[in-house]
C-alpha cells in the first residue's frame, strides 16, 4: 500500500501543479485513520474528467457519467472523480445527472456517512466537516445530514450501512438506525444487481453476524420476504461461518422455493445454490457417501454442510465429507488404471454408450472399494461383465 500511496500522492501532485484542487477521499482515508489496509485509493478533484485525462498518459473513462476517470500509474490505478453536487434523485436511486462543483465541501456533503466523508490533502491534513473523527472513535455509522432525506434520495445507502457494520464491526447511530427501519421498504426499489453486490460484501466481511442481526432488527425482510426465515434463524446463532451462496441457499431452502427469478445470479452461482439446496434436502436424513463426493468434490458438499448444521446442529457431517474425499481411490475417470481402449481390446463391441456404461460401472466399483484400482483386477471384472451382460446381448 505504501508504494500505492506514494503513487497516489504523485497523482495529487500533478493535479495541484496544474492549478487544480485534489484530495484523497472516502474509504481510503477512513481505513487509513483506522490503520487498516484499504482496497483502493479514491481521489477527488475540481479538474473536469477531460482535464484529468489530458494530464496523465494512461487513463480510462470508467465512470464518465459520474465524473470518474481511472488513472494508471505503472501497475497501480486510481479513481479520480470530479467534485460533485448530486442532483435529481429518481425513484430512490442514484442520480441520473451529476453536477460538477468547485467546492470540496459540496462534494463531501453528498457522501453517505460521516466516516466516509473525510478528505486528506497531500500534506496529510484531514478535512472533516461532519465530526467523522468522533464517530470513528466511537465506532458509529452516522448518516450525513437528515437521515430520512438521505435514505429517500438513495435507498442503497441503507444496505451500505450494513456493509460497513459487517466490515468494521461498528454500530449504527441511533437516529440513523431509526430512519433505516422507517425507510427499509425503499430497498425494494433498488436494482437487484446493486442489492446483490452489497449482500455479497456483507457476507464476506468479519462482522457479518452483527450486520445480519441488525438487518433482521430493521425488518429488512419487508423488502425481501424470501430472506425472512433465513435471517430469523441466523439472528439466533453465533459463531457460524457462511458465504453468500450458503446464505441464499439457506433462505430459499427454508422458504421451500426455487431461486426467485428477480435475483440475478450468474448461471454458475445458480448451479451451486441449486446443488446446495439439493444436498441439504438429501442429507437431512442420509449420510454423504463416496459417489456424492466423487461426483461433486468436497467444496459444494462442505458448503451444503454449513447450511445443514445451521438448521440442525446435530447434523454435522464435515468430518465425514473430508475423510471420504481424502480416501477416494480416484478423483477423475482418467485416474482409472483401466482405460476405454483397454475395454475395446477385450471385445468386438464398439458402442460408445456401452463403453461409457462399463466405465461408469468400474468407477462405481472402485469408488465404493468393491474393486481395487488395479489393471488386472479391473480387467477380470470387465471380462466377466462382458461375458455375462454385454456380449450375450
Ligand atoms: P470499501 O472499503 O468497502 O470500498 P468505500 O468507503 O471505499 O468502502 P465505496 O463503495 O468504494 O466505499 O465508495 C467510495 C466512497 O463514495 C464512499 O466512501 C462514499 O464517500 C461515497 N459513496 C459511495 N456510494 C455512495 C452513495 N450511495 N451515497 C453517497 N455516497 C456514496
Ligand atoms: Mg472503495
Tab-separated table of C-alpha atoms and ligand atoms in Angstrom:
chain	number	residue	atom	x	y	z
A	1	UNK	CA	0.000	0.000	0.000
A	2	UNK	CA	2.895	2.345	0.760
A	3	UNK	CA	4.052	2.189	-2.820
A	4	UNK	CA	0.489	2.782	-3.972
A	5	UNK	CA	0.149	5.634	-1.548
A	6	UNK	CA	3.253	7.285	-2.964
A	7	UNK	CA	1.920	6.880	-6.489
A	8	UNK	CA	-1.410	8.335	-5.313
A	9	UNK	CA	0.497	11.306	-3.931
A	10	UNK	CA	2.129	11.778	-7.310
A	11	UNK	CA	-1.315	11.902	-8.956
A	12	UNK	CA	-2.441	14.576	-6.484
A	13	UNK	CA	0.800	16.483	-7.003
A	14	UNK	CA	0.302	16.585	-10.763
A	15	UNK	CA	-3.233	17.916	-10.285
A	16	UNK	CA	-2.055	20.564	-7.812
A	17	UNK	CA	0.824	21.645	-10.058
A	18	UNK	CA	-1.682	22.272	-12.811
A	19	UNK	CA	-3.715	24.578	-10.643
A	20	UNK	CA	-6.429	22.170	-9.525
A	21	UNK	CA	-7.534	21.128	-6.048
A	22	UNK	CA	-7.100	17.429	-5.228
A	23	UNK	CA	-7.515	15.185	-2.171
A	24	UNK	CA	-7.554	11.561	-1.140
A	25	UNK	CA	-11.137	10.819	-0.187
A	26	UNK	CA	-13.701	8.341	1.139
A	27	UNK	CA	-12.930	4.796	2.221
A	28	UNK	CA	-9.192	5.143	1.710
A	29	UNK	CA	-8.899	7.969	4.237
A	30	UNK	CA	-11.274	6.215	6.655
A	31	UNK	CA	-9.285	2.987	6.512
A	32	UNK	CA	-6.001	4.867	6.873
A	33	UNK	CA	-7.263	6.580	10.045
A	34	UNK	CA	-8.214	3.128	11.316
A	35	UNK	CA	-4.760	1.799	10.405
A	36	UNK	CA	-6.396	-0.650	8.063
A	37	UNK	CA	-5.236	-1.613	4.609
A	38	UNK	CA	-7.615	-0.110	2.030
A	39	UNK	CA	-8.687	-1.875	-1.154
A	40	UNK	CA	-8.398	1.069	-3.443
A	41	UNK	CA	-7.433	4.730	-3.468
A	42	UNK	CA	-10.017	7.316	-4.477
A	43	UNK	CA	-9.017	10.839	-5.343
A	44	UNK	CA	-11.331	13.824	-5.701
A	45	UNK	CA	-10.528	16.969	-7.651
A	46	UNK	CA	-12.123	20.013	-9.223
A	47	UNK	CA	-10.474	19.169	-12.551
A	48	UNK	CA	-13.087	18.027	-15.078
A	49	UNK	CA	-12.805	14.464	-16.422
A	50	UNK	CA	-11.415	15.585	-19.790
A	51	UNK	CA	-8.861	17.763	-17.992
A	52	UNK	CA	-7.788	14.795	-15.849
A	53	UNK	CA	-7.401	12.705	-18.985
A	54	UNK	CA	-5.129	15.311	-20.537
A	55	UNK	CA	-2.765	15.347	-17.543
A	56	UNK	CA	-1.940	11.634	-17.379
A	57	UNK	CA	-0.579	9.400	-20.091
A	58	UNK	CA	-2.682	6.337	-19.278
A	59	UNK	CA	-6.330	6.865	-18.331
A	60	UNK	CA	-9.698	5.320	-18.913
A	61	UNK	CA	-13.121	6.931	-18.645
A	62	UNK	CA	-14.508	4.212	-16.356
A	63	UNK	CA	-17.422	6.076	-14.851
A	64	UNK	CA	-17.658	9.132	-17.010
A	65	UNK	CA	-21.387	9.520	-16.269
A	66	UNK	CA	-20.439	10.165	-12.658
A	67	UNK	CA	-17.261	12.049	-13.392
A	68	UNK	CA	-14.819	9.214	-12.723
A	69	UNK	CA	-11.611	8.655	-14.668
A	70	UNK	CA	-9.231	5.824	-13.803
A	71	UNK	CA	-5.600	6.920	-13.865
A	72	UNK	CA	-2.970	4.205	-14.293
A	73	UNK	CA	0.488	4.672	-12.818
A	74	UNK	CA	2.576	1.602	-13.528
A	75	UNK	CA	0.608	-1.381	-12.248
A	76	UNK	CA	-1.492	0.770	-9.888
A	77	UNK	CA	-4.729	2.508	-10.620
A	78	UNK	CA	-6.578	5.403	-9.049
A	79	UNK	CA	-10.170	6.505	-9.400
A	80	UNK	CA	-10.127	10.236	-9.893
A	81	UNK	CA	-13.586	11.790	-9.583
A	82	UNK	CA	-14.531	15.397	-10.176
A	83	UNK	CA	-16.125	17.228	-7.199
A	84	UNK	CA	-19.845	16.707	-7.458
A	85	UNK	CA	-23.065	18.022	-6.088
A	86	UNK	CA	-25.619	15.319	-6.724
A	87	UNK	CA	-28.988	16.209	-8.217
A	88	UNK	CA	-32.230	14.680	-9.349
A	89	UNK	CA	-32.635	11.525	-7.362
A	90	UNK	CA	-35.212	9.470	-9.234
A	91	UNK	CA	-37.134	6.607	-7.616
A	92	UNK	CA	-34.796	6.470	-4.641
A	93	UNK	CA	-31.931	5.520	-6.907
A	94	UNK	CA	-28.626	7.044	-7.691
A	95	UNK	CA	-28.919	10.407	-9.500
A	96	UNK	CA	-29.347	10.356	-13.228
A	97	UNK	CA	-27.436	13.563	-13.655
A	98	UNK	CA	-24.463	14.874	-11.760
A	99	UNK	CA	-23.457	18.454	-11.405
A	100	UNK	CA	-19.771	19.191	-11.077
A	101	UNK	CA	-18.670	21.517	-8.362
A	102	UNK	CA	-15.671	23.643	-7.499
A	103	UNK	CA	-16.045	23.038	-3.785
A	104	UNK	CA	-14.714	20.140	-1.759
A	105	UNK	CA	-17.345	20.923	0.898
A	106	UNK	CA	-20.146	20.314	-1.562
A	107	UNK	CA	-18.537	17.067	-2.676
A	108	UNK	CA	-18.192	15.785	0.883
A	109	UNK	CA	-21.767	16.767	1.755
A	110	UNK	CA	-23.254	14.387	-0.817
A	111	UNK	CA	-21.450	11.380	0.662
A	112	UNK	CA	-23.328	8.797	2.720
A	113	UNK	CA	-21.803	8.523	6.200
A	114	UNK	CA	-19.633	10.791	8.306
A	115	UNK	CA	-16.837	8.209	8.395
A	116	UNK	CA	-16.889	8.063	4.569
A	117	UNK	CA	-16.619	11.794	4.105
A	118	UNK	CA	-13.026	12.538	5.031
A	119	UNK	CA	-10.726	14.212	2.567
A	120	UNK	CA	-6.949	14.242	3.044
A	121	UNK	CA	-4.600	16.704	1.412
A	122	UNK	CA	-1.144	15.948	0.029
A	123	UNK	CA	0.419	17.101	3.311
A	124	UNK	CA	-1.911	14.731	5.212
A	125	UNK	CA	-4.263	17.310	6.657
A	126	UNK	CA	-7.680	15.792	7.247
A	127	UNK	CA	-10.783	17.659	6.145
A	128	UNK	CA	-13.557	16.501	8.476
A	129	UNK	CA	-16.727	18.551	8.076
A	130	UNK	CA	-19.140	16.273	9.913
A	131	UNK	CA	-17.240	15.167	13.013
A	132	UNK	CA	-16.377	11.891	11.360
A	133	UNK	CA	-13.312	11.615	13.597
A	134	UNK	CA	-15.526	11.407	16.664
A	135	UNK	CA	-17.804	8.820	15.042
A	136	UNK	CA	-14.748	6.819	14.032
A	137	UNK	CA	-13.516	6.851	17.643
A	138	UNK	CA	-16.969	5.879	18.910
A	139	UNK	CA	-17.385	3.203	16.243
A	140	UNK	CA	-20.535	4.762	14.826
A	141	UNK	CA	-22.041	4.810	11.364
A	142	UNK	CA	-23.979	8.050	11.100
A	143	UNK	CA	-25.751	9.441	8.048
A	144	UNK	CA	-24.642	12.880	6.920
A	145	UNK	CA	-27.477	15.423	7.205
A	146	UNK	CA	-31.050	14.313	7.842
A	147	UNK	CA	-31.131	10.528	7.590
A	148	UNK	CA	-34.680	10.324	6.197
A	149	UNK	CA	-33.777	12.628	3.341
A	150	UNK	CA	-30.537	10.796	2.592
A	151	UNK	CA	-32.109	7.309	2.559
A	152	UNK	CA	-35.047	8.525	0.480
A	153	UNK	CA	-32.580	10.034	-2.014
A	154	UNK	CA	-30.728	6.753	-2.405
A	155	UNK	CA	-32.050	3.736	-0.546
A	156	UNK	CA	-28.960	1.686	-1.336
A	157	UNK	CA	-27.299	3.649	1.452
A	158	UNK	CA	-29.364	1.531	3.863
A	159	UNK	CA	-27.618	-1.593	2.674
A	160	UNK	CA	-24.297	0.241	2.612
A	161	UNK	CA	-24.762	0.964	6.328
A	162	UNK	CA	-24.983	-2.789	6.932
A	163	UNK	CA	-21.933	-3.290	4.704
A	164	UNK	CA	-19.893	-1.025	6.961
A	165	UNK	CA	-21.237	-2.767	10.073
A	166	UNK	CA	-20.005	-6.033	8.607
A	167	UNK	CA	-16.672	-4.586	7.541
A	168	UNK	CA	-15.840	-2.509	10.619
A	169	UNK	CA	-17.971	-4.017	13.410
A	170	UNK	CA	-19.342	-0.540	14.188
A	171	UNK	CA	-22.831	0.275	15.499
A	172	UNK	CA	-25.346	2.305	13.561
A	173	UNK	CA	-26.025	5.618	15.298
A	174	UNK	CA	-29.493	5.700	16.888
A	175	UNK	CA	-31.264	8.223	14.656
A	176	UNK	CA	-29.685	6.745	11.572
A	177	UNK	CA	-30.978	3.324	12.579
A	178	UNK	CA	-34.483	4.613	13.343
A	179	UNK	CA	-34.554	6.119	9.873
A	180	UNK	CA	-33.248	2.890	8.294
A	181	UNK	CA	-36.087	0.978	9.931
A	182	UNK	CA	-38.621	3.528	8.785
A	183	UNK	CA	-37.403	3.505	5.197
A	184	UNK	CA	-36.454	-0.145	4.874
A	185	UNK	CA	-39.111	-0.917	2.275
A	186	UNK	CA	-37.500	1.525	-0.158
A	187	UNK	CA	-34.847	-1.134	-0.733
A	188	UNK	CA	-37.296	-2.982	-2.947
A	189	UNK	CA	-36.979	-0.114	-5.463
A	190	UNK	CA	-33.252	-0.598	-5.996
A	191	UNK	CA	-31.859	-2.587	-8.922
A	192	UNK	CA	-31.285	-6.135	-7.756
A	193	UNK	CA	-27.741	-6.216	-9.170
A	194	UNK	CA	-26.708	-3.497	-6.756
A	195	UNK	CA	-28.520	-5.196	-3.879
A	196	UNK	CA	-26.777	-8.468	-4.664
A	197	UNK	CA	-23.381	-6.761	-4.813
A	198	UNK	CA	-23.922	-5.322	-1.344
A	199	UNK	CA	-25.148	-8.641	0.070
A	200	UNK	CA	-22.032	-10.325	-1.287
A	201	UNK	CA	-19.880	-7.780	0.505
A	202	UNK	CA	-21.870	-8.043	3.729
A	203	UNK	CA	-21.406	-11.822	3.749
A	204	UNK	CA	-17.696	-11.505	3.005
A	205	UNK	CA	-16.625	-9.365	5.957
A	206	UNK	CA	-15.759	-10.389	9.531
A	207	UNK	CA	-18.672	-8.814	11.377
A	208	UNK	CA	-21.448	-10.291	9.252
A	209	UNK	CA	-23.071	-11.774	12.335
A	210	UNK	CA	-23.642	-8.296	13.696
A	211	UNK	CA	-24.815	-6.964	10.319
A	212	UNK	CA	-27.300	-9.814	9.977
A	213	UNK	CA	-28.732	-9.188	13.436
A	214	UNK	CA	-29.192	-5.503	12.620
A	215	UNK	CA	-30.748	-6.273	9.238
A	216	UNK	CA	-33.213	-8.551	10.994
A	217	UNK	CA	-33.934	-5.932	13.628
A	218	UNK	CA	-34.551	-3.398	10.865
A	219	UNK	CA	-37.127	-5.772	9.307
A	220	UNK	CA	-35.242	-5.946	6.037
A	221	UNK	CA	-37.489	-8.842	5.031
A	222	UNK	CA	-40.248	-6.277	4.415
A	223	UNK	CA	-38.297	-5.515	1.253
A	224	UNK	CA	-37.104	-9.110	0.672
A	225	UNK	CA	-39.712	-11.513	2.097
A	226	UNK	CA	-37.807	-14.532	0.750
A	227	UNK	CA	-34.994	-13.846	3.222
A	228	UNK	CA	-37.145	-13.741	6.353
A	229	UNK	CA	-36.787	-17.323	7.598
A	230	UNK	CA	-33.056	-17.425	6.894
A	231	UNK	CA	-32.421	-14.156	8.696
A	232	UNK	CA	-34.644	-15.192	11.611
A	233	UNK	CA	-32.600	-18.369	12.014
A	234	UNK	CA	-29.246	-16.599	11.771
A	235	UNK	CA	-30.431	-13.925	14.178
A	236	UNK	CA	-30.353	-16.580	16.898
A	237	UNK	CA	-26.952	-18.003	16.017
A	238	UNK	CA	-23.413	-17.088	16.910
A	239	UNK	CA	-20.004	-18.136	15.611
A	240	UNK	CA	-21.068	-19.517	12.301
A	241	UNK	CA	-19.241	-19.493	9.011
A	242	UNK	CA	-21.140	-18.578	5.929
A	243	UNK	CA	-20.609	-17.194	2.445
A	244	UNK	CA	-23.255	-15.512	0.315
A	245	UNK	CA	-24.046	-18.640	-1.683
A	246	UNK	CA	-24.735	-20.503	1.538
A	247	UNK	CA	-26.791	-17.587	2.822
A	248	UNK	CA	-29.130	-17.531	-0.168
A	249	UNK	CA	-29.315	-21.345	-0.249
A	250	UNK	CA	-30.335	-21.338	3.410
A	251	UNK	CA	-33.041	-18.728	2.797
A	252	UNK	CA	-34.525	-20.436	-0.249
A	253	UNK	CA	-34.363	-23.855	1.378
A	254	UNK	CA	-36.201	-22.662	4.479
A	255	UNK	CA	-38.844	-20.924	2.357
A	256	UNK	CA	-39.060	-24.048	0.219
A	257	UNK	CA	-38.790	-22.050	-3.010
A	258	UNK	CA	-36.706	-22.100	-6.166
A	259	UNK	CA	-34.264	-19.263	-6.730
A	260	UNK	CA	-36.594	-16.305	-7.368
A	261	UNK	CA	-36.167	-15.070	-10.932
A	262	UNK	CA	-35.567	-11.475	-9.924
A	263	UNK	CA	-32.336	-12.323	-8.061
A	264	UNK	CA	-29.862	-12.131	-10.921
A	265	UNK	CA	-27.306	-14.762	-10.066
A	266	UNK	CA	-24.882	-15.942	-12.728
A	267	UNK	CA	-25.533	-19.398	-14.159
A	268	UNK	CA	-22.613	-20.722	-12.171
A	269	UNK	CA	-23.968	-19.248	-8.927
A	270	UNK	CA	-27.421	-20.633	-9.685
A	271	UNK	CA	-25.986	-24.095	-10.278
A	272	UNK	CA	-24.129	-24.010	-6.946
A	273	UNK	CA	-27.145	-22.735	-4.993
A	274	UNK	CA	-29.393	-25.402	-6.526
A	275	UNK	CA	-26.824	-28.080	-5.740
A	276	UNK	CA	-26.504	-26.899	-2.149
A	277	UNK	CA	-30.287	-26.941	-1.710
A	278	UNK	CA	-30.452	-30.438	-3.205
A	279	UNK	CA	-27.691	-31.730	-0.910
A	280	UNK	CA	-29.247	-30.139	2.182
A	281	UNK	CA	-32.503	-31.897	1.299
A	282	UNK	CA	-30.891	-35.276	0.566
A	283	UNK	CA	-28.670	-35.261	3.637
A	284	UNK	CA	-31.427	-34.255	6.009
A	285	UNK	CA	-31.762	-37.987	6.693
A	286	UNK	CA	-28.982	-39.604	4.662
A	287	UNK	CA	-25.227	-39.538	5.058
A	288	UNK	CA	-22.783	-38.246	2.461
A	289	UNK	CA	-21.296	-41.151	0.532
A	290	UNK	CA	-18.411	-41.830	-1.832
A	291	UNK	CA	-20.425	-41.313	-5.004
A	292	UNK	CA	-21.684	-37.864	-3.972
A	293	UNK	CA	-18.197	-36.729	-3.054
A	294	UNK	CA	-16.659	-38.261	-6.179
A	295	UNK	CA	-19.226	-36.517	-8.389
A	296	UNK	CA	-19.118	-33.121	-6.686
A	297	UNK	CA	-15.738	-32.886	-4.978
A	298	UNK	CA	-15.713	-31.598	-1.424
A	299	UNK	CA	-16.318	-27.842	-1.747
A	300	UNK	CA	-20.041	-27.834	-2.541
A	301	UNK	CA	-20.805	-30.599	-0.004
A	302	UNK	CA	-18.905	-28.598	2.638
A	303	UNK	CA	-20.966	-25.516	1.780
A	304	UNK	CA	-24.160	-27.561	1.970
A	305	UNK	CA	-22.996	-28.960	5.305
A	306	UNK	CA	-22.520	-25.426	6.598
A	307	UNK	CA	-26.180	-24.819	5.815
A	308	UNK	CA	-27.354	-28.171	7.225
A	309	UNK	CA	-25.635	-27.730	10.566
A	310	UNK	CA	-27.126	-24.269	10.979
A	311	UNK	CA	-30.573	-25.785	10.546
A	312	UNK	CA	-29.792	-28.802	12.698
A	313	UNK	CA	-26.597	-28.650	14.768
A	314	UNK	CA	-26.763	-32.425	15.223
A	315	UNK	CA	-26.417	-32.901	11.504
A	316	UNK	CA	-22.773	-32.002	11.038
A	317	UNK	CA	-21.030	-34.231	8.514
A	318	UNK	CA	-17.922	-32.145	7.912
A	319	UNK	CA	-15.510	-34.801	9.133
A	320	UNK	CA	-17.203	-37.462	7.059
A	321	UNK	CA	-17.013	-35.325	3.908
A	322	UNK	CA	-13.344	-34.522	4.439
A	323	UNK	CA	-12.468	-38.145	5.228
A	324	UNK	CA	-14.328	-39.543	2.258
A	325	UNK	CA	-12.647	-37.024	-0.009
A	326	UNK	CA	-9.199	-37.818	1.356
A	327	UNK	CA	-9.609	-41.546	0.924
A	328	UNK	CA	-11.201	-41.583	-2.514
A	329	UNK	CA	-9.148	-44.011	-4.625
A	330	UNK	CA	-9.673	-41.898	-7.748
A	331	UNK	CA	-10.768	-38.298	-8.383
A	332	UNK	CA	-11.421	-38.484	-12.122
A	333	UNK	CA	-12.171	-41.123	-14.721
A	334	UNK	CA	-8.678	-40.680	-16.129
A	335	UNK	CA	-7.254	-41.855	-12.781
A	336	UNK	CA	-8.621	-45.338	-13.543
A	337	UNK	CA	-5.843	-47.806	-14.348
A	338	UNK	CA	-8.058	-49.393	-16.987
A	339	UNK	CA	-8.915	-47.176	-19.939
A	340	UNK	CA	-11.578	-47.130	-22.624
A	341	UNK	CA	-9.061	-48.534	-25.105
A	342	UNK	CA	-8.359	-51.459	-22.752
A	343	UNK	CA	-12.067	-52.287	-22.851
A	344	UNK	CA	-12.146	-52.078	-26.652
A	345	UNK	CA	-9.205	-54.516	-26.783
A	346	UNK	CA	-11.318	-57.118	-24.987
A	347	UNK	CA	-14.411	-57.007	-27.167
A	348	UNK	CA	-15.709	-56.558	-30.667
A	349	UNK	CA	-18.402	-54.266	-29.219
A	350	UNK	CA	-17.698	-50.767	-30.375
A	351	UNK	CA	-20.572	-48.841	-28.978
A	352	UNK	CA	-19.727	-45.598	-27.188
A	353	UNK	CA	-22.751	-45.863	-24.925
A	354	UNK	CA	-21.868	-49.376	-23.782
A	355	UNK	CA	-18.221	-48.420	-23.209
A	356	UNK	CA	-19.426	-45.412	-21.197
A	357	UNK	CA	-21.699	-47.637	-19.103
A	358	UNK	CA	-18.831	-50.023	-18.419
A	359	UNK	CA	-16.566	-47.167	-17.345
A	360	UNK	CA	-19.308	-45.863	-15.030
A	361	UNK	CA	-19.702	-49.324	-13.604
A	362	UNK	CA	-15.945	-49.741	-12.934
A	363	UNK	CA	-15.816	-46.252	-11.482
A	364	UNK	CA	-18.616	-47.119	-9.079
A	365	UNK	CA	-16.903	-50.380	-8.058
A	366	UNK	CA	-13.586	-48.612	-7.467
A	367	UNK	CA	-15.068	-45.619	-5.625
A	368	UNK	CA	-17.033	-47.854	-3.274
A	369	UNK	CA	-13.948	-50.031	-2.695
A	370	UNK	CA	-15.526	-53.127	-4.184
A	371	UNK	CA	-12.694	-53.249	-6.671
A	372	UNK	CA	-9.094	-52.050	-6.411
A	373	UNK	CA	-7.846	-49.559	-8.963
A	374	UNK	CA	-5.548	-52.170	-10.421
A	375	UNK	CA	-5.251	-53.091	-14.097
A	376	UNK	CA	-5.527	-56.854	-13.670
A	377	UNK	CA	-8.403	-56.732	-11.199
A	378	UNK	CA	-10.400	-54.369	-13.323
A	379	UNK	CA	-9.599	-56.413	-16.428
A	380	UNK	CA	-11.078	-59.589	-14.967
A	381	UNK	CA	-14.077	-57.638	-13.715
A	382	UNK	CA	-14.676	-56.212	-17.196
A	383	UNK	CA	-14.241	-59.640	-18.790
A	384	UNK	CA	-16.913	-61.143	-16.599
A	385	UNK	CA	-19.128	-58.127	-17.212
A	386	UNK	CA	-18.765	-58.547	-20.964
A	387	UNK	CA	-19.411	-62.233	-20.776
A	388	UNK	CA	-22.442	-62.022	-18.531
A	389	UNK	CA	-24.030	-58.815	-19.613
A	390	UNK	CA	-22.980	-57.348	-22.911
A	391	UNK	CA	-21.514	-59.884	-25.342
A	392	UNK	CA	-24.543	-62.080	-24.807
A	393	UNK	CA	-26.996	-59.388	-25.835
B	1	LIG	P1	-14.964	-0.054	0.768
B	1	LIG	O1	-13.725	-0.074	1.549
B	1	LIG	O2	-15.950	-1.098	1.180
B	1	LIG	O3	-14.752	0.035	-0.722
B	1	LIG	P2	-15.680	2.724	0.491
B	1	LIG	O4	-15.993	3.719	1.555
B	1	LIG	O5	-14.468	2.931	-0.343
B	1	LIG	O6	-15.672	1.319	1.192
B	1	LIG	P3	-17.170	2.701	-1.983
B	1	LIG	O7	-18.447	1.961	-2.275
B	1	LIG	O8	-15.933	2.259	-2.665
B	1	LIG	O9	-16.976	2.643	-0.407
B	1	LIG	O10	-17.462	4.234	-2.248
B	1	LIG	C1	-16.443	5.228	-2.154
B	1	LIG	C2	-16.980	6.469	-1.482
B	1	LIG	O11	-18.012	7.057	-2.284
B	1	LIG	C3	-17.617	6.247	-0.124
B	1	LIG	O12	-16.646	6.281	0.902
B	1	LIG	C4	-18.608	7.386	-0.022
B	1	LIG	O13	-17.969	8.571	0.381
B	1	LIG	C5	-19.051	7.589	-1.463
B	1	LIG	N1	-20.301	6.852	-1.811
B	1	LIG	C6	-20.401	5.654	-2.414
B	1	LIG	N2	-21.663	5.306	-2.603
B	1	LIG	C7	-22.426	6.306	-2.123
B	1	LIG	C8	-23.829	6.534	-2.030
B	1	LIG	N3	-24.711	5.635	-2.477
B	1	LIG	N4	-24.234	7.705	-1.480
B	1	LIG	C9	-23.340	8.603	-1.036
B	1	LIG	N5	-22.018	8.443	-1.074
B	1	LIG	C10	-21.545	7.320	-1.617
B	2	LIG	MG1	-13.942	1.668	-2.064
